[in-house]
Amino acid sequence: TQSTGNYVLAVDQGTSSSRAVLIDCTSGEIVNEHNVPLPNLYPNEGWAEICPRLILDTTYECIDAVVDKAVAGGVDLASISGVGITNQRETTLVWDRNTGKPLYNAI
């Protein structure tokens, strides 16, 4: 039997990890979550960088894991009524307009 509750998927992509959480809006309870730590790079004193590909890949991994767990637990994906996204705010990334690839690490 599939659940027909009202759910929200929250995605938090931060400097230390990517995370996704599925929340039951009726009870306010977390249905499931997935978190992947992100390694930071420190090429010079006072600098912090993150591999852009890891940012994207870990975010996809978290979303996929939460959605897969939800389906396995009987949640009807049509009952996910919204997605909230947070990001790193001060982090800067430059992408090549023609290739769509990052020109350097996120700083």
PDB file of C-alpha atoms in Angstrom, residues 3-66:
ATOM      1  CA  SER A   3       1.278   6.349   1.331  1.00  0.00           C
ATOM      2  CA  THR A   4      -0.616   9.379   0.055  1.00  0.00           C
ATOM      3  CA  GLY A   5       0.609  11.930   2.614  1.00  0.00           C
ATOM      4  CA  ASN A   6       1.936  15.355   1.833  1.00  0.00           C
ATOM      5  CA  TYR A   7       5.745  15.533   1.749  1.00  0.00           C
ATOM      6  CA  VAL A   8       8.472  18.095   1.160  1.00  0.00           C
ATOM      7  CA  LEU A   9      11.996  17.296  -0.013  1.00  0.00           C
ATOM      8  CA  ALA A  10      14.644  19.566   1.533  1.00  0.00           C
ATOM      9  CA  VAL A  11      18.077  19.775  -0.122  1.00  0.00           C
ATOM     10  CA  ASP A  12      20.956  21.411   1.745  1.00  0.00           C
ATOM     11  CA  GLN A  13      24.192  21.765  -0.183  1.00  0.00           C
ATOM     12  CA  GLY A  14      26.773  23.228   2.168  1.00  0.00           C
ATOM     13  CA  THR A  15      30.522  23.601   2.388  1.00  0.00           C
ATOM     14  CA  SER A  16      30.967  20.516   4.568  1.00  0.00           C
ATOM     15  CA  SER A  17      28.306  18.191   3.139  1.00  0.00           C
ATOM     16  CA  SER A  18      25.373  17.643   0.830  1.00  0.00           C
ATOM     17  CA  ARG A  19      22.140  16.467   2.448  1.00  0.00           C
ATOM     18  CA  ALA A  20      18.588  15.635   1.438  1.00  0.00           C
ATOM     19  CA  VAL A  21      15.687  15.128   3.839  1.00  0.00           C
ATOM     20  CA  LEU A  22      12.118  13.995   3.158  1.00  0.00           C
ATOM     21  CA  ILE A  23       9.635  15.491   5.631  1.00  0.00           C
ATOM     22  CA  ASP A  24       6.048  14.409   6.280  1.00  0.00           C
ATOM     23  CA  CYS A  25       4.133  17.690   6.367  1.00  0.00           C
ATOM     24  CA  THR A  26       1.262  16.164   8.336  1.00  0.00           C
ATOM     25  CA  SER A  27       3.358  15.013  11.293  1.00  0.00           C
ATOM     26  CA  GLY A  28       6.452  17.187  10.788  1.00  0.00           C
ATOM     27  CA  GLU A  29       8.573  14.058  11.099  1.00  0.00           C
ATOM     28  CA  ILE A  30      11.603  13.200   9.003  1.00  0.00           C
ATOM     29  CA  VAL A  31      10.724  10.228   6.810  1.00  0.00           C
ATOM     30  CA  ASN A  32      14.305   9.631   5.710  1.00  0.00           C
ATOM     31  CA  GLU A  33      17.519  11.480   4.992  1.00  0.00           C
ATOM     32  CA  HIS A  34      20.889  11.050   3.352  1.00  0.00           C
ATOM     33  CA  ASN A  35      24.105  12.964   3.937  1.00  0.00           C
ATOM     34  CA  VAL A  36      27.449  12.884   2.116  1.00  0.00           C
ATOM     35  CA  PRO A  37      30.476  14.733   3.556  1.00  0.00           C
ATOM     36  CA  LEU A  38      32.452  16.958   1.190  1.00  0.00           C
ATOM     37  CA  PRO A  39      36.229  17.178   1.404  1.00  0.00           C
ATOM     38  CA  ASN A  40      37.550  20.725   1.304  1.00  0.00           C
ATOM     39  CA  LEU A  41      40.797  21.600  -0.427  1.00  0.00           C
ATOM     40  CA  TYR A  42      43.272  24.051   1.098  1.00  0.00           C
ATOM     41  CA  PRO A  43      45.779  24.943  -1.655  1.00  0.00           C
ATOM     42  CA  ASN A  44      47.135  27.997   0.205  1.00  0.00           C
ATOM     43  CA  GLU A  45      46.917  29.347   3.721  1.00  0.00           C
ATOM     44  CA  GLY A  46      43.541  31.015   4.197  1.00  0.00           C
ATOM     45  CA  TRP A  47      42.069  29.502   1.014  1.00  0.00           C
ATOM     46  CA  ALA A  48      39.296  26.922   0.900  1.00  0.00           C
ATOM     47  CA  GLU A  49      38.086  25.231  -2.265  1.00  0.00           C
ATOM     48  CA  ILE A  50      35.673  22.454  -3.197  1.00  0.00           C
ATOM     49  CA  CYS A  51      35.628  20.339  -6.339  1.00  0.00           C
ATOM     50  CA  PRO A  52      32.556  21.480  -8.346  1.00  0.00           C
ATOM     51  CA  ARG A  53      31.901  17.996  -9.674  1.00  0.00           C
ATOM     52  CA  LEU A  54      31.671  16.683  -6.094  1.00  0.00           C
ATOM     53  CA  ILE A  55      29.149  19.385  -5.224  1.00  0.00           C
ATOM     54  CA  LEU A  56      26.885  18.273  -8.045  1.00  0.00           C
ATOM     55  CA  ASP A  57      27.482  14.525  -7.701  1.00  0.00           C
ATOM     56  CA  THR A  58      26.893  14.412  -3.931  1.00  0.00           C
ATOM     57  CA  THR A  59      23.734  16.490  -4.264  1.00  0.00           C
ATOM     58  CA  TYR A  60      22.361  14.066  -6.861  1.00  0.00           C
ATOM     59  CA  GLU A  61      23.419  11.115  -4.683  1.00  0.00           C
ATOM     60  CA  CYS A  62      21.529  12.493  -1.685  1.00  0.00           C
ATOM     61  CA  ILE A  63      18.359  13.212  -3.657  1.00  0.00           C
ATOM     62  CA  ASP A  64      18.451   9.801  -5.340  1.00  0.00           C
ATOM     63  CA  ALA A  65      18.988   7.992  -2.021  1.00  0.00           C
ATOM     64  CA  VAL A  66      16.107   9.791  -0.298  1.00  0.00           C
TER      65      VAL A  66
END
